Amino acid sequence: MVREILIWPDPVLKQKSMAVAKVDDGIRRLLDDMSETMYAADGVGLAAPQVGVLKRCIVIDTSPRQEGQKLLHLVNPVIVKGEGETTYTEGCLSIPGESEDVDRFAKVWVRALDYAGKEFEVEADELLAIALQHETDHLEGTVFVDHLSSLKRELIRRRMKKLKAEHASEKPGDVKKAAHHESAL
Ligand code: NI
């Protein structure tokens, strides 16, 4: 089921998500809904708080823009190591139409539970490394604009408020259509 994506600024997007005690059918349903929602919005990553659920769950699929990748479900993800530096122009499904350069680790190692609740580790570079850092940020209540200067952030905040006001009379799905960006995370 495609869920509604919260648009920043929203108080839920500022909250820290809670660890998942057990990967059960309820969590798998959430992960399925999240990947369906991500694909419907043409995104390459989505974190549970973006659909209003404060649980440490993320889905990522960078395969449209990175060779050898596939859909990843990560529950309770932890960045165990980061290396190098890179700058990437990031977008976010919760901040439609906006994109800015953000400094990140070039390479990360992340440990998480998979769809079956089994622990695994992923070594990532390029877009997958960016997506993992962007989505784990969401679980801490941080969005990419929090990495920008306050001037840039306030300009984006103003545009988002205008966008929300324009769409207030429409169905939530219409805002989603505005979300398209080549690296929406
Ligand atoms: Ni995002």
Short mmCIF file of C-alpha atoms and ligand atoms in Angstrom, two decimals:
data_model
loop_
_atom_site.label_atom_id
_atom_site.label_comp_id
_atom_site.label_asym_id
_atom_site.label_seq_id
_atom_site.Cartn_x
_atom_site.Cartn_y
_atom_site.Cartn_z
CA MET A 1 0.00 0.00 0.00
CA VAL A 2 1.35 3.40 -0.98
CA ARG A 3 1.47 5.65 2.08
CA GLU A 4 1.45 9.43 2.30
CA ILE A 5 4.92 11.01 2.47
CA LEU A 6 5.27 13.75 5.08
CA ILE A 7 6.57 17.04 3.74
CA TRP A 8 9.22 19.00 5.67
CA PRO A 9 8.90 20.93 7.91
CA ASP A 10 6.86 18.46 9.93
CA PRO A 11 7.36 17.78 13.67
CA VAL A 12 7.52 13.99 13.06
CA LEU A 13 10.55 14.41 10.76
CA LYS A 14 12.46 16.03 13.66
CA GLN A 15 11.97 13.10 16.04
CA LYS A 16 14.33 10.24 16.75
CA SER A 17 13.02 6.81 15.72
CA MET A 18 12.90 3.82 18.06
CA ALA A 19 14.76 0.55 17.61
CA VAL A 20 12.74 -2.40 16.30
CA ALA A 21 12.62 -5.22 18.88
CA LYS A 22 11.69 -7.96 16.42
CA VAL A 23 11.34 -8.16 12.63
CA ASP A 24 7.82 -9.62 12.48
CA ASP A 25 5.01 -9.54 9.90
CA GLY A 26 3.99 -6.04 11.01
CA ILE A 27 7.50 -4.74 10.28
CA ARG A 28 7.60 -6.62 6.95
CA ARG A 29 4.28 -5.01 5.99
CA LEU A 30 5.76 -1.61 6.84
CA LEU A 31 8.86 -2.37 4.72
CA ASP A 32 6.65 -3.49 1.79
CA ASP A 33 4.57 -0.32 2.02
CA MET A 34 7.73 1.77 2.21
CA SER A 35 9.28 0.25 -0.93
CA GLU A 36 5.95 0.58 -2.78
CA THR A 37 5.76 4.24 -1.70
CA MET A 38 9.40 4.87 -2.69
CA TYR A 39 8.91 3.38 -6.18
CA ALA A 40 5.62 5.24 -6.70
CA ALA A 41 7.41 8.52 -5.95
CA ASP A 42 10.46 7.66 -8.14
CA GLY A 43 12.76 7.79 -5.12
CA VAL A 44 15.86 5.70 -4.43
CA GLY A 45 15.47 5.64 -0.64
CA LEU A 46 12.88 6.11 2.09
CA ALA A 47 12.95 6.09 5.89
CA ALA A 48 9.97 5.10 8.09
CA PRO A 49 9.56 8.57 9.69
CA GLN A 50 8.85 9.93 6.20
CA VAL A 51 5.60 7.93 6.26
CA GLY A 52 4.96 8.97 9.87
CA VAL A 53 6.30 5.83 11.58
CA LEU A 54 9.05 6.41 14.16
CA LYS A 55 10.74 3.02 13.78
CA ARG A 56 14.31 2.40 12.65
CA CYS A 57 13.49 1.02 9.19
CA ILE A 58 14.79 2.13 5.81
CA VAL A 59 14.48 0.92 2.22
CA ILE A 60 16.94 1.77 -0.55
CA ASP A 61 17.12 0.83 -4.21
CA THR A 62 19.82 2.66 -6.15
CA SER A 63 19.72 0.18 -9.06
CA PRO A 64 18.27 2.74 -11.54
CA ARG A 65 21.46 4.82 -11.09
CA GLN A 66 24.12 2.41 -9.86
CA GLU A 67 25.23 -0.88 -11.37
CA GLY A 68 24.94 -4.13 -9.41
CA GLN A 69 22.45 -2.80 -6.84
CA LYS A 70 19.05 -4.05 -5.71
CA LEU A 71 16.31 -3.31 -3.18
CA LEU A 72 17.69 -3.30 0.37
CA HIS A 73 15.63 -3.47 3.58
CA LEU A 74 17.53 -2.26 6.63
CA VAL A 75 16.13 -2.53 10.15
CA ASN A 76 18.06 -0.88 13.04
CA PRO A 77 20.88 0.21 10.67
CA VAL A 78 24.15 1.39 12.22
CA ILE A 79 27.02 3.02 10.34
CA VAL A 80 29.96 1.12 11.81
CA LYS A 81 32.62 2.89 9.76
CA GLY A 82 32.94 5.80 7.34
CA GLU A 83 35.89 6.65 5.11
CA GLY A 84 36.89 9.45 2.76
CA GLU A 85 34.89 12.51 1.79
CA THR A 86 32.56 13.33 -1.07
CA THR A 87 30.01 15.96 -2.00
CA TYR A 88 26.75 14.87 -3.55
CA THR A 89 23.73 16.82 -4.77
CA GLU A 90 20.93 15.32 -2.66
CA GLY A 91 17.19 15.53 -2.89
CA CYS A 92 14.58 14.16 -0.49
CA LEU A 93 11.05 12.83 -1.06
CA SER A 94 10.00 14.92 1.96
CA ILE A 95 11.45 18.10 0.41
CA PRO A 96 10.08 17.95 -3.14
CA GLY A 97 11.79 19.85 -5.92
CA GLU A 98 14.80 20.88 -3.81
CA SER A 99 18.39 19.65 -4.13
CA GLU A 100 21.64 20.88 -2.60
CA ASP A 101 25.24 19.72 -2.20
CA VAL A 102 25.90 17.85 1.05
CA ASP A 103 29.29 16.65 2.37
CA ARG A 104 29.32 12.94 3.24
CA PHE A 105 31.65 9.98 3.75
CA ALA A 106 32.63 8.52 0.36
CA LYS A 107 32.39 4.98 1.68
CA VAL A 108 30.47 3.45 4.59
CA TRP A 109 30.02 0.09 6.28
CA VAL A 110 26.54 -0.43 7.68
CA ARG A 111 25.23 -3.23 9.88
CA ALA A 112 21.49 -3.94 10.02
CA LEU A 113 18.81 -6.62 10.17
CA ASP A 114 17.33 -7.76 6.87
CA TYR A 115 13.72 -8.58 5.83
CA ALA A 116 14.00 -11.93 7.63
CA GLY A 117 15.48 -10.38 10.79
CA LYS A 118 18.95 -11.70 10.07
CA GLU A 119 21.99 -9.51 10.70
CA PHE A 120 24.04 -8.47 7.67
CA GLU A 121 26.66 -5.91 6.77
CA VAL A 122 26.85 -3.84 3.61
CA GLU A 123 29.93 -2.07 2.25
CA ALA A 124 28.84 0.86 0.11
CA ASP A 125 30.20 3.61 -2.08
CA GLU A 126 28.78 6.11 -4.60
CA LEU A 127 25.00 6.69 -4.43
CA LEU A 128 24.36 3.75 -2.07
CA ALA A 129 26.79 5.24 0.48
CA ILE A 130 25.01 8.61 0.19
CA ALA A 131 21.57 7.00 0.53
CA LEU A 132 22.60 5.04 3.64
CA GLN A 133 23.86 8.23 5.32
CA HIS A 134 20.82 10.26 4.23
CA GLU A 135 18.33 7.63 5.45
CA THR A 136 20.06 6.92 8.78
CA ASP A 137 20.00 10.71 9.31
CA HIS A 138 16.19 10.56 8.98
CA LEU A 139 16.10 8.04 11.86
CA GLU A 140 17.86 10.64 14.03
CA GLY A 141 15.40 13.37 13.06
CA THR A 142 17.83 15.01 10.65
CA VAL A 143 17.08 15.97 7.05
CA PHE A 144 19.60 17.07 4.41
CA VAL A 145 18.71 20.75 4.79
CA ASP A 146 19.99 20.54 8.40
CA HIS A 147 23.47 20.20 6.83
CA LEU A 148 23.07 23.50 4.93
CA SER A 149 23.59 27.10 6.02
CA SER A 150 20.65 28.57 7.93
CA LEU A 151 20.10 31.03 5.08
CA LYS A 152 19.67 28.25 2.50
CA ARG A 153 17.52 26.23 4.92
CA GLU A 154 15.18 29.16 5.57
CA LEU A 155 14.73 29.80 1.84
CA ILE A 156 13.77 26.14 1.34
CA ARG A 157 11.49 26.27 4.39
CA ARG A 158 9.66 29.23 2.84
CA ARG A 159 9.25 27.43 -0.50
CA MET A 160 7.96 24.27 1.25
CA LYS A 161 5.39 26.29 3.22
CA LYS A 162 4.21 27.84 -0.04
CA LEU A 163 4.04 24.40 -1.69
CA LYS A 164 2.05 22.99 1.23
CA ALA A 165 -0.36 25.94 1.15
CA GLU A 166 -0.86 25.50 -2.61
CA HIS A 167 -1.61 21.81 -2.15
CA ALA A 168 -3.72 22.18 0.99
CA SER A 169 -6.94 21.97 -0.99
CA GLU A 170 -5.80 18.95 -3.01
CA LYS A 171 -5.47 15.28 -2.20
CA PRO A 172 -2.16 14.22 -0.51
CA GLY A 173 -1.17 12.21 -3.60
CA ASP A 174 -0.84 15.37 -5.65
CA VAL A 175 2.01 16.65 -3.51
CA LYS A 176 3.80 13.37 -4.14
CA LYS A 177 3.88 14.08 -7.88
CA ALA A 178 5.99 17.15 -7.15
CA ALA A 179 8.56 14.96 -5.38
CA HIS A 180 10.38 13.84 -8.48
CA HIS A 181 14.10 14.45 -8.38
CA GLU A 182 16.89 12.29 -9.78
CA SER A 183 18.35 11.57 -6.35
CA ALA A 184 15.31 11.83 -4.09
CA LEU A 185 16.10 10.01 -0.86
NI NI B 1 15.06 12.04 2.60
#
